[in-house]
Structures are given as structure tokens and as C-alpha cells.
mmCIF file of C-alpha atoms in Angstrom:
data_model
loop_
_atom_site.group_PDB
_atom_site.id
_atom_site.type_symbol
_atom_site.label_atom_id
_atom_site.label_comp_id
_atom_site.label_asym_id
_atom_site.label_seq_id
_atom_site.Cartn_x
_atom_site.Cartn_y
_atom_site.Cartn_z
ATOM 1 C CA UNK A 1 0.000 0.000 0.000
ATOM 2 C CA UNK A 2 1.275 3.494 -0.871
ATOM 3 C CA UNK A 3 2.363 5.437 2.191
ATOM 4 C CA UNK A 4 0.393 8.625 2.644
ATOM 5 C CA UNK A 5 2.349 11.906 2.752
ATOM 6 C CA UNK A 6 2.353 13.869 5.974
ATOM 7 C CA UNK A 7 0.501 16.656 4.173
ATOM 8 C CA UNK A 8 -2.355 14.242 3.428
ATOM 9 C CA UNK A 9 -2.397 13.067 7.048
ATOM 10 C CA UNK A 10 -2.621 16.660 8.268
ATOM 11 C CA UNK A 11 -5.532 17.275 5.893
ATOM 12 C CA UNK A 12 -7.363 14.139 7.093
ATOM 13 C CA UNK A 13 -6.824 14.957 10.766
ATOM 14 C CA UNK A 14 -7.953 18.575 10.309
ATOM 15 C CA UNK A 15 -10.937 17.559 8.146
ATOM 16 C CA UNK A 16 -9.984 19.936 5.340
ATOM 17 C CA UNK A 17 -8.634 19.655 1.817
ATOM 18 C CA UNK A 18 -4.949 19.297 0.989
ATOM 19 C CA UNK A 19 -5.197 22.674 -0.751
ATOM 20 C CA UNK A 20 -6.397 24.271 2.481
ATOM 21 C CA UNK A 21 -3.495 22.727 4.398
ATOM 22 C CA UNK A 22 -1.068 24.050 1.808
ATOM 23 C CA UNK A 23 -2.545 27.553 2.038
ATOM 24 C CA UNK A 24 -2.287 27.697 5.806
ATOM 25 C CA UNK A 25 1.250 26.300 5.960
ATOM 26 C CA UNK A 26 2.399 28.722 3.270
ATOM 27 C CA UNK A 27 1.001 31.671 5.213
ATOM 28 C CA UNK A 28 -1.784 32.424 2.723
ATOM 29 C CA UNK A 29 -5.238 33.658 3.782
ATOM 30 C CA UNK A 30 -7.717 31.119 5.204
ATOM 31 C CA UNK A 31 -10.623 31.253 7.629
ATOM 32 C CA UNK A 32 -9.789 31.334 11.335
ATOM 33 C CA UNK A 33 -11.421 27.951 11.875
ATOM 34 C CA UNK A 34 -9.493 26.240 9.082
ATOM 35 C CA UNK A 35 -6.241 27.859 10.158
ATOM 36 C CA UNK A 36 -6.677 26.695 13.736
ATOM 37 C CA UNK A 37 -7.563 23.110 12.770
ATOM 38 C CA UNK A 38 -4.652 22.801 10.352
ATOM 39 C CA UNK A 39 -2.130 24.134 12.868
ATOM 40 C CA UNK A 40 -3.443 21.852 15.613
ATOM 41 C CA UNK A 41 -3.250 18.845 13.289
ATOM 42 C CA UNK A 42 0.259 19.733 12.114
ATOM 43 C CA UNK A 43 1.425 20.120 15.716
ATOM 44 C CA UNK A 44 -0.147 16.804 16.753
ATOM 45 C CA UNK A 45 1.570 15.003 13.868
ATOM 46 C CA UNK A 46 4.874 16.805 14.371
ATOM 47 C CA UNK A 47 4.775 18.144 10.823
ATOM 48 C CA UNK A 48 7.288 20.899 10.019
ATOM 49 C CA UNK A 49 7.039 22.178 6.424
ATOM 50 C CA UNK A 50 10.253 22.460 4.443
ATOM 51 C CA UNK A 51 11.288 26.102 4.263
ATOM 52 C CA UNK A 52 13.295 25.397 1.116
ATOM 53 C CA UNK A 53 10.399 23.731 -0.658
ATOM 54 C CA UNK A 54 8.001 26.459 0.412
ATOM 55 C CA UNK A 55 10.366 29.213 -0.788
ATOM 56 C CA UNK A 56 10.695 27.547 -4.179
ATOM 57 C CA UNK A 57 6.933 27.297 -4.482
ATOM 58 C CA UNK A 58 6.009 30.841 -3.456
ATOM 59 C CA UNK A 59 9.140 32.484 -4.879
ATOM 60 C CA UNK A 60 10.258 33.872 -1.530
ATOM 61 C CA UNK A 61 12.833 32.889 1.036
ATOM 62 C CA UNK A 62 11.061 34.785 3.853
ATOM 63 C CA UNK A 63 14.534 35.901 4.908
ATOM 64 C CA UNK A 64 15.912 39.421 5.277
ATOM 65 C CA UNK A 65 19.644 40.123 5.367
ATOM 66 C CA UNK A 66 21.287 42.656 7.654
ATOM 67 C CA UNK A 67 24.851 43.554 6.640
ATOM 68 C CA UNK A 68 26.988 45.607 9.045
ATOM 69 C CA UNK A 69 30.689 46.333 9.295
ATOM 70 C CA UNK A 70 31.326 44.800 12.717
ATOM 71 C CA UNK A 71 28.887 42.540 14.577
ATOM 72 C CA UNK A 72 30.901 43.129 17.769
ATOM 73 C CA UNK A 73 30.149 46.851 17.840
ATOM 74 C CA UNK A 74 27.417 47.500 20.444
ATOM 75 C CA UNK A 75 25.618 49.877 18.064
ATOM 76 C CA UNK A 76 25.180 47.117 15.509
ATOM 77 C CA UNK A 77 24.123 44.669 18.217
ATOM 78 C CA UNK A 78 21.331 47.051 19.252
ATOM 79 C CA UNK A 79 20.334 47.490 15.616
ATOM 80 C CA UNK A 80 20.307 43.749 15.025
ATOM 81 C CA UNK A 81 17.924 43.118 17.933
ATOM 82 C CA UNK A 82 15.490 45.773 16.747
ATOM 83 C CA UNK A 83 15.580 44.730 13.082
ATOM 84 C CA UNK A 84 15.046 41.118 14.139
ATOM 85 C CA UNK A 85 12.028 42.091 16.231
ATOM 86 C CA UNK A 86 10.370 44.025 13.392
ATOM 87 C CA UNK A 87 10.998 41.501 10.616
ATOM 88 C CA UNK A 88 9.990 38.541 12.795
ATOM 89 C CA UNK A 89 6.653 40.209 13.491
ATOM 90 C CA UNK A 90 6.235 40.506 9.719
ATOM 91 C CA UNK A 91 6.895 36.773 9.238
ATOM 92 C CA UNK A 92 10.530 36.945 8.112
ATOM 93 C CA UNK A 93 13.768 35.481 9.479
ATOM 94 C CA UNK A 94 16.859 37.631 9.898
ATOM 95 C CA UNK A 95 20.205 36.650 8.354
ATOM 96 C CA UNK A 96 23.136 38.604 9.812
ATOM 97 C CA UNK A 97 26.411 39.258 8.005
ATOM 98 C CA UNK A 98 29.564 41.086 9.110
ATOM 99 C CA UNK A 99 30.959 42.563 5.914
ATOM 100 C CA UNK A 100 33.802 44.649 7.320
ATOM 101 C CA UNK A 101 34.497 48.186 6.152
ATOM 102 C CA UNK A 102 36.057 47.371 2.780
ATOM 103 C CA UNK A 103 33.582 48.172 -0.038
ATOM 104 C CA UNK A 104 34.970 45.286 -2.135
ATOM 105 C CA UNK A 105 33.851 42.811 0.529
ATOM 106 C CA UNK A 106 30.415 44.413 0.553
ATOM 107 C CA UNK A 107 30.248 44.164 -3.238
ATOM 108 C CA UNK A 108 31.043 40.430 -2.979
ATOM 109 C CA UNK A 109 28.261 40.119 -0.429
ATOM 110 C CA UNK A 110 25.809 41.791 -2.829
ATOM 111 C CA UNK A 111 26.804 39.344 -5.559
ATOM 112 C CA UNK A 112 25.901 36.492 -3.217
ATOM 113 C CA UNK A 113 22.624 38.184 -2.371
ATOM 114 C CA UNK A 114 21.684 38.134 -6.041
ATOM 115 C CA UNK A 115 21.785 34.340 -5.919
ATOM 116 C CA UNK A 116 18.584 34.477 -3.930
ATOM 117 C CA UNK A 117 19.218 33.722 -0.252
ATOM 118 C CA UNK A 118 17.155 36.691 0.973
ATOM 119 C CA UNK A 119 14.166 38.739 -0.148
ATOM 120 C CA UNK A 120 15.604 42.078 0.949
ATOM 121 C CA UNK A 121 18.631 43.765 2.482
ATOM 122 C CA UNK A 122 19.359 46.335 5.155
ATOM 123 C CA UNK A 123 22.956 47.545 4.871
ATOM 124 C CA UNK A 124 25.007 49.993 6.935
ATOM 125 C CA UNK A 125 28.200 50.641 4.928
ATOM 126 C CA UNK A 126 31.059 52.637 6.451
ATOM 127 C CA UNK A 127 32.523 53.573 3.075
ATOM 128 C CA UNK A 128 30.352 54.348 0.044
ATOM 129 C CA UNK A 129 32.266 54.233 -3.248
ATOM 130 C CA UNK A 130 30.996 54.586 -6.806
ATOM 131 C CA UNK A 131 31.571 50.853 -7.258
ATOM 132 C CA UNK A 132 29.466 50.020 -4.199
ATOM 133 C CA UNK A 133 26.665 52.313 -5.384
ATOM 134 C CA UNK A 134 26.718 50.599 -8.801
ATOM 135 C CA UNK A 135 26.540 47.172 -7.139
ATOM 136 C CA UNK A 136 23.630 48.311 -4.959
ATOM 137 C CA UNK A 137 21.761 49.601 -8.003
ATOM 138 C CA UNK A 138 22.211 46.229 -9.722
ATOM 139 C CA UNK A 139 20.979 44.242 -6.716
ATOM 140 C CA UNK A 140 17.858 42.249 -7.543
ATOM 141 C CA UNK A 141 16.175 42.631 -4.177
ATOM 142 C CA UNK A 142 14.981 45.743 -2.310
ATOM 143 C CA UNK A 143 17.682 47.527 -0.317
ATOM 144 C CA UNK A 144 17.467 49.969 2.588
ATOM 145 C CA UNK A 145 20.602 51.848 3.626
ATOM 146 C CA UNK A 146 21.333 52.910 7.198
ATOM 147 C CA UNK A 147 23.707 55.839 6.828
ATOM 148 C CA UNK A 148 24.312 58.745 4.470
ATOM 149 C CA UNK A 149 24.404 58.370 0.696
ATOM 150 C CA UNK A 150 25.853 60.583 -2.034
ATOM 151 C CA UNK A 151 23.498 63.177 -3.507
ATOM 152 C CA UNK A 152 21.297 61.767 -6.238
ATOM 153 C CA UNK A 153 21.546 58.125 -5.099
ATOM 154 C CA UNK A 154 17.963 56.935 -4.700
ATOM 155 C CA UNK A 155 17.455 54.264 -2.042
ATOM 156 C CA UNK A 156 15.194 54.035 0.971
ATOM 157 C CA UNK A 157 17.523 55.490 3.541
ATOM 158 C CA UNK A 158 17.693 56.116 7.296
ATOM 159 C CA UNK A 159 20.451 58.237 8.778
ATOM 160 C CA UNK A 160 21.392 60.114 11.900
ATOM 161 C CA UNK A 161 22.534 63.725 11.891
ATOM 162 C CA UNK A 162 25.863 62.946 13.545
ATOM 163 C CA UNK A 163 27.337 66.337 12.649
ATOM 164 C CA UNK A 164 24.573 67.989 14.659
ATOM 165 C CA UNK A 165 25.234 65.469 17.433
ATOM 166 C CA UNK A 166 28.859 66.591 17.647
ATOM 167 C CA UNK A 167 27.531 70.124 17.867
ATOM 168 C CA UNK A 168 25.475 69.175 20.921
ATOM 169 C CA UNK A 169 28.587 67.730 22.561
ATOM 170 C CA UNK A 170 30.731 70.806 21.920
ATOM 171 C CA UNK A 171 27.966 73.138 23.120
ATOM 172 C CA UNK A 172 27.656 71.158 26.357
ATOM 173 C CA UNK A 173 31.396 71.411 26.983
ATOM 174 C CA UNK A 174 31.473 75.123 26.222
ATOM 175 C CA UNK A 175 28.662 75.686 28.732
ATOM 176 C CA UNK A 176 30.710 73.727 31.271
ATOM 177 C CA UNK A 177 33.562 76.202 30.817
ATOM 178 C CA UNK A 178 35.910 73.974 28.807
ATOM 179 C CA UNK A 179 38.141 75.856 26.387
ATOM 180 C CA UNK A 180 40.552 73.274 24.930
ATOM 181 C CA UNK A 181 38.224 70.747 23.315
ATOM 182 C CA UNK A 182 39.990 67.913 21.503
ATOM 183 C CA UNK A 183 38.513 65.351 19.114
ATOM 184 C CA UNK A 184 39.208 61.645 18.664
ATOM 185 C CA UNK A 185 37.652 60.438 15.426
ATOM 186 C CA UNK A 186 37.534 57.194 13.509
ATOM 187 C CA UNK A 187 38.835 56.965 9.915
ATOM 188 C CA UNK A 188 37.992 60.213 8.122
ATOM 189 C CA UNK A 189 37.476 58.393 4.806
ATOM 190 C CA UNK A 190 34.353 56.716 6.205
ATOM 191 C CA UNK A 191 30.848 58.153 6.079
ATOM 192 C CA UNK A 192 30.554 58.630 9.872
ATOM 193 C CA UNK A 193 34.151 59.810 10.221
ATOM 194 C CA UNK A 194 33.715 62.540 7.607
ATOM 195 C CA UNK A 195 30.384 63.681 9.039
ATOM 196 C CA UNK A 196 31.678 63.842 12.615
ATOM 197 C CA UNK A 197 34.803 65.752 11.631
ATOM 198 C CA UNK A 198 32.668 68.273 9.749
ATOM 199 C CA UNK A 199 30.437 68.604 12.813
ATOM 200 C CA UNK A 200 33.436 69.211 15.085
ATOM 201 C CA UNK A 201 34.926 71.889 12.812
ATOM 202 C CA UNK A 202 31.566 73.627 12.442
ATOM 203 C CA UNK A 203 30.784 73.561 16.163
ATOM 204 C CA UNK A 204 34.226 74.761 17.240
ATOM 205 C CA UNK A 205 34.062 77.604 14.738
ATOM 206 C CA UNK A 206 30.562 78.565 15.866
ATOM 207 C CA UNK A 207 31.683 78.867 19.487
ATOM 208 C CA UNK A 208 34.898 80.718 18.650
ATOM 209 C CA UNK A 209 37.137 77.851 19.711
ATOM 210 C CA UNK A 210 40.550 77.434 18.046
ATOM 211 C CA UNK A 211 41.029 74.515 15.665
ATOM 212 C CA UNK A 212 44.449 73.059 16.465
ATOM 213 C CA UNK A 213 45.887 70.098 14.561
ATOM 214 C CA UNK A 214 47.505 68.665 17.704
ATOM 215 C CA UNK A 215 44.075 68.548 19.350
ATOM 216 C CA UNK A 216 42.726 66.098 16.754
ATOM 217 C CA UNK A 217 43.473 62.413 16.300
ATOM 218 C CA UNK A 218 41.994 59.813 13.957
ATOM 219 C CA UNK A 219 41.917 56.141 14.888
ATOM 220 C CA UNK A 220 42.420 53.492 12.213
ATOM 221 C CA UNK A 221 39.033 52.036 13.108
ATOM 222 C CA UNK A 222 36.077 52.710 15.403
ATOM 223 C CA UNK A 223 37.267 50.065 17.884
ATOM 224 C CA UNK A 224 38.575 50.266 21.455
ATOM 225 C CA UNK A 225 42.062 49.040 20.481
ATOM 226 C CA UNK A 226 42.385 51.595 17.695
ATOM 227 C CA UNK A 227 41.094 54.215 20.110
ATOM 228 C CA UNK A 228 43.894 53.496 22.578
ATOM 229 C CA UNK A 229 46.495 54.236 19.912
ATOM 230 C CA UNK A 230 44.753 57.470 18.919
ATOM 231 C CA UNK A 231 44.321 58.550 22.556
ATOM 232 C CA UNK A 232 48.020 58.012 23.315
ATOM 233 C CA UNK A 233 48.908 60.113 20.296
ATOM 234 C CA UNK A 234 46.521 62.889 21.290
ATOM 235 C CA UNK A 235 47.481 63.152 24.956
ATOM 236 C CA UNK A 236 51.189 62.913 24.132
ATOM 237 C CA UNK A 237 51.038 66.021 21.960
ATOM 238 C CA UNK A 238 48.364 68.174 23.634
ATOM 239 C CA UNK A 239 46.748 69.043 26.974
ATOM 240 C CA UNK A 240 43.026 69.397 26.380
ATOM 241 C CA UNK A 241 40.502 69.985 29.132
ATOM 242 C CA UNK A 242 37.833 68.052 27.199
ATOM 243 C CA UNK A 243 37.677 65.483 24.433
ATOM 244 C CA UNK A 244 34.829 64.532 22.134
ATOM 245 C CA UNK A 245 35.020 60.984 20.771
ATOM 246 C CA UNK A 246 33.358 59.686 17.623
ATOM 247 C CA UNK A 247 31.832 56.705 19.449
ATOM 248 C CA UNK A 248 31.612 55.197 22.911
ATOM 249 C CA UNK A 249 34.378 52.645 22.323
ATOM 250 C CA UNK A 250 36.781 55.469 21.510
ATOM 251 C CA UNK A 251 35.575 57.324 24.612
ATOM 252 C CA UNK A 252 36.331 54.309 26.823
ATOM 253 C CA UNK A 253 39.790 54.144 25.252
ATOM 254 C CA UNK A 254 40.324 57.837 25.951
ATOM 255 C CA UNK A 255 39.354 57.397 29.616
ATOM 256 C CA UNK A 256 41.668 54.393 29.909
ATOM 257 C CA UNK A 257 44.604 56.432 28.616
ATOM 258 C CA UNK A 258 43.727 59.357 30.888
ATOM 259 C CA UNK A 259 43.615 57.009 33.869
ATOM 260 C CA UNK A 260 47.003 55.583 32.926
ATOM 261 C CA UNK A 261 48.382 59.123 32.942
ATOM 262 C CA UNK A 262 46.811 59.902 36.324
ATOM 263 C CA UNK A 263 44.421 62.466 34.837
ATOM 264 C CA UNK A 264 40.997 62.673 36.489
ATOM 265 C CA UNK A 265 37.701 62.585 34.582
ATOM 266 C CA UNK A 266 35.861 64.960 34.547
ATOM 267 C CA UNK A 267 37.780 67.231 36.965
ATOM 268 C CA UNK A 268 40.758 67.685 34.641
ATOM 269 C CA UNK A 269 39.468 66.369 31.320
ATOM 270 C CA UNK A 270 35.817 65.920 30.399
ATOM 271 C CA UNK A 271 34.953 63.097 27.988
ATOM 272 C CA UNK A 272 31.981 62.720 25.651
ATOM 273 C CA UNK A 273 31.235 59.653 23.539
ATOM 274 C CA UNK A 274 28.782 58.982 20.763
ATOM 275 C CA UNK A 275 26.026 56.393 20.152
ATOM 276 C CA UNK A 276 24.853 56.233 23.786
ATOM 277 C CA UNK A 277 25.363 52.473 24.043
ATOM 278 C CA UNK A 278 25.186 50.376 27.199
ATOM 279 C CA UNK A 279 28.967 50.746 27.444
ATOM 280 C CA UNK A 280 28.552 54.473 28.146
ATOM 281 C CA UNK A 281 26.234 53.781 31.057
ATOM 282 C CA UNK A 282 28.331 50.934 32.481
ATOM 283 C CA UNK A 283 31.691 52.743 32.349
ATOM 284 C CA UNK A 284 33.196 54.216 35.518
ATOM 285 C CA UNK A 285 32.656 57.106 35.493
ATOM 286 C CA UNK A 286 29.640 56.758 33.264
ATOM 287 C CA UNK A 287 30.070 58.525 29.946
ATOM 288 C CA UNK A 288 28.116 61.490 28.634
ATOM 289 C CA UNK A 289 27.190 60.428 25.109
ATOM 290 C CA UNK A 290 25.379 61.643 22.019
ATOM 291 C CA UNK A 291 22.374 59.438 21.312
ATOM 292 C CA UNK A 292 22.099 58.906 17.545
ATOM 293 C CA UNK A 293 18.979 56.778 17.875
ATOM 294 C CA UNK A 294 20.443 53.438 16.804
ATOM 295 C CA UNK A 295 17.281 51.559 17.776
ATOM 296 C CA UNK A 296 15.080 54.147 16.056
ATOM 297 C CA UNK A 297 17.200 53.925 12.910
ATOM 298 C CA UNK A 298 17.006 50.139 12.902
ATOM 299 C CA UNK A 299 13.255 50.154 13.437
ATOM 300 C CA UNK A 300 12.697 52.703 10.684
ATOM 301 C CA UNK A 301 14.937 50.794 8.253
ATOM 302 C CA UNK A 302 13.180 47.481 8.916
ATOM 303 C CA UNK A 303 9.762 49.064 8.427
ATOM 304 C CA UNK A 304 10.895 50.722 5.201
ATOM 305 C CA UNK A 305 12.076 47.375 3.860
ATOM 306 C CA UNK A 306 8.845 45.607 4.788
ATOM 307 C CA UNK A 307 6.941 48.417 3.072
ATOM 308 C CA UNK A 308 9.120 48.074 -0.021
ATOM 309 C CA UNK A 309 8.554 44.311 -0.147
ATOM 310 C CA UNK A 310 4.799 44.795 0.135
ATOM 311 C CA UNK A 311 4.617 47.826 -2.185
ATOM 312 C CA UNK A 312 7.509 47.705 -4.675
ATOM 313 C CA UNK A 313 6.417 50.901 -6.433
ATOM 314 C CA UNK A 314 6.228 53.041 -3.293
ATOM 315 C CA UNK A 315 8.162 56.331 -3.505
ATOM 316 C CA UNK A 316 11.690 56.361 -2.082
ATOM 317 C CA UNK A 317 11.706 57.549 1.507
ATOM 318 C CA UNK A 318 14.573 59.126 3.420
ATOM 319 C CA UNK A 319 14.379 59.387 7.212
ATOM 320 C CA UNK A 320 16.626 61.510 9.448
ATOM 321 C CA UNK A 321 16.798 60.700 13.168
ATOM 322 C CA UNK A 322 17.545 63.693 15.393
ATOM 323 C CA UNK A 323 20.362 63.318 17.943
ATOM 324 C CA UNK A 324 20.144 64.080 21.649
ATOM 325 C CA UNK A 325 22.668 64.286 24.479
ATOM 326 C CA UNK A 326 22.623 62.006 27.520
ATOM 327 C CA UNK A 327 24.602 63.703 30.292
ATOM 328 C CA UNK A 328 26.432 61.453 32.761
ATOM 329 C CA UNK A 329 29.426 61.578 35.108
ATOM 330 C CA UNK A 330 32.239 62.100 32.577
ATOM 331 C CA UNK A 331 31.368 65.769 32.080
ATOM 332 C CA UNK A 332 30.862 68.484 34.693
ATOM 333 C CA UNK A 333 27.656 70.439 35.127
ATOM 334 C CA UNK A 334 27.265 73.638 33.168
ATOM 335 C CA UNK A 335 28.723 76.688 34.888
ATOM 336 C CA UNK A 336 26.326 79.297 36.196
ATOM 337 C CA UNK A 337 26.302 82.423 34.050
ATOM 338 C CA UNK A 338 27.921 85.521 35.543
ATOM 339 C CA UNK A 339 25.263 87.906 36.919
#
């Protein structure tokens, strides 16, 4: 006797047609009663539909890719959790990839994406070259970019105004009476590095503060280890009374180097980070940090991608998340104005 398929057994147990079982298990519309009976029958029989077979049949993988430069960076960890939450609620699985900061590696990743392992992509590139833009434009699935893009490049896009965020940091330090405000940046040839340098120059100029080359250092990366090297360079050549750092990892590195030198934070040197990650709150002293809305950016990007998947012809949307400043122990309170 021919052995019945599990799909047939589910249909018999639920008292519905095989077509109805297939609709429910493929996530297609069905009445509440039919859906409930099919799911109960499938659970009782231990039936788990093949994701591969289902994706071939409906033409979807039900997977969304998230590509970031460094999965160890706490900003990207926060983004990953929020993107996962949003796409899971929409019925998708999240596939995470650490592409590094080299655009050629990201281009290779996009080539793999075109082979069909995901229905859409959220990418946060550190460097945006003409070659990367061309590869993005040739990608066969919808793409949402977290970060700034060159003028005229049309993608759904979510970004933070990090230059304005640096301005908030400098303003806070000026109000606290600091006059020698240094800057530890990441690589200036990256999107965030360029934006944060521009914000520092603009803010210092606005407040009449001198721009001194010895008061600026650029790390080779946005990591703690690279930050230590940059901090040693900065404090070996200058004596600031405050330092703004391009992210919280660099700020922790700056405080480590200051501690090694016996310099007190914030009494002698105030420190401000950026991204307002858990690291800023857990550090001792806790770090004043610019909140660039990493969770908000992730949520907005995930929702834009879901919208694009559901409505391919929707107009391109660009979202800007406003920064804010979270004041903690690494900076002093603002000085009272002179009567």
C-alpha cells in the first residue's frame, strides 16, 4: 500500500482539503477555523514544512539580510535586535552578516545576495564608493541603507545627523567652561568619520574655539584598540581639558589612557562619547554620550524594507533621526552664568 504523505495526514486529521493545508502552511489567507484546525493537526503530527520547498513554491525565502561592518560593535548589536524584532513580526527570518568596512567585501556580499538567499537587504556601509553604489543599483532585491548616501543616489535610507550630534557635545562642553576641546575620530574616509569631523569643525568655529591640529586624532578604526592608539597620540602632543570621541568605544579608550596618565575625569578632562550604548552607562565614570537613535534607525529601516517588499512601487523615503545628548558623570555640570 502506498504510504500517505504527511501533508495528506494533516488534511485528514484537520478535516480539510490538501489545498487548504497548503494555504495555511504557506502563510496564505484562510478562515480562522481552518487555520486553527490545520495548525493543531500539524502540531499533533509533528509536521514541520520544508522552508526550502516552500520558498521555491512561493518564490520567496522569507529571509531578510542585515549587513553591518562589525557585529561586535554594540551599536550594531542594538540594531540587530530591533531589526530582528520588526521583521519577525512581519513573518521573516533575519540573516546577519559582518561585511567589514572594505567596499569590495560588501560588493562580494551583494553578488551572493543576487543568488537568492534573501528577499531584501538592510545595509550599513562605512565607506560608500561609486563601485558600491553601482553594485547596490544592480541588486535584484529591495535595499534599505542605514547611513548617508551621495546626492542623487535613490534608495530608501535612514540616517542620523551625527554632525549635529557633535555640535550638541561641543555646546555642552562650552557651557561647562571647557576651552581646549579635543577630538578623537575614527577613519575620516568613512561616512561617519567625515560627518563627525565636519560637525566638530563647524561647532568649534561657531563657538569661537581654536582649531588646532595637535588637538585632533583619527583612529584606524572605530574600535577600542584603535582608540587606545589614537588617545596616546593625542594626549602625548596636547593638553586638552575636554575630548569629544566619535563613538563610545573610543571614549572608553580615551578614559583608559587618561587614567594611565593619572588624569581625572571629569575634573581635569571631560569626555563625551557617541552612540549612547550600554557601554557608556556601564563605564566608571559613566560617559556622557550623544544618542544617535540606533534603535530608532534600525526600526525605521526594517519598516521601510517591509513596506518596499509589500509595495515595490512606493516612492523612495529618506528618514533623518535627530540626535540628543545624555549627560552622565564624565562631564561636569554647566557653569552658572555671571550675573
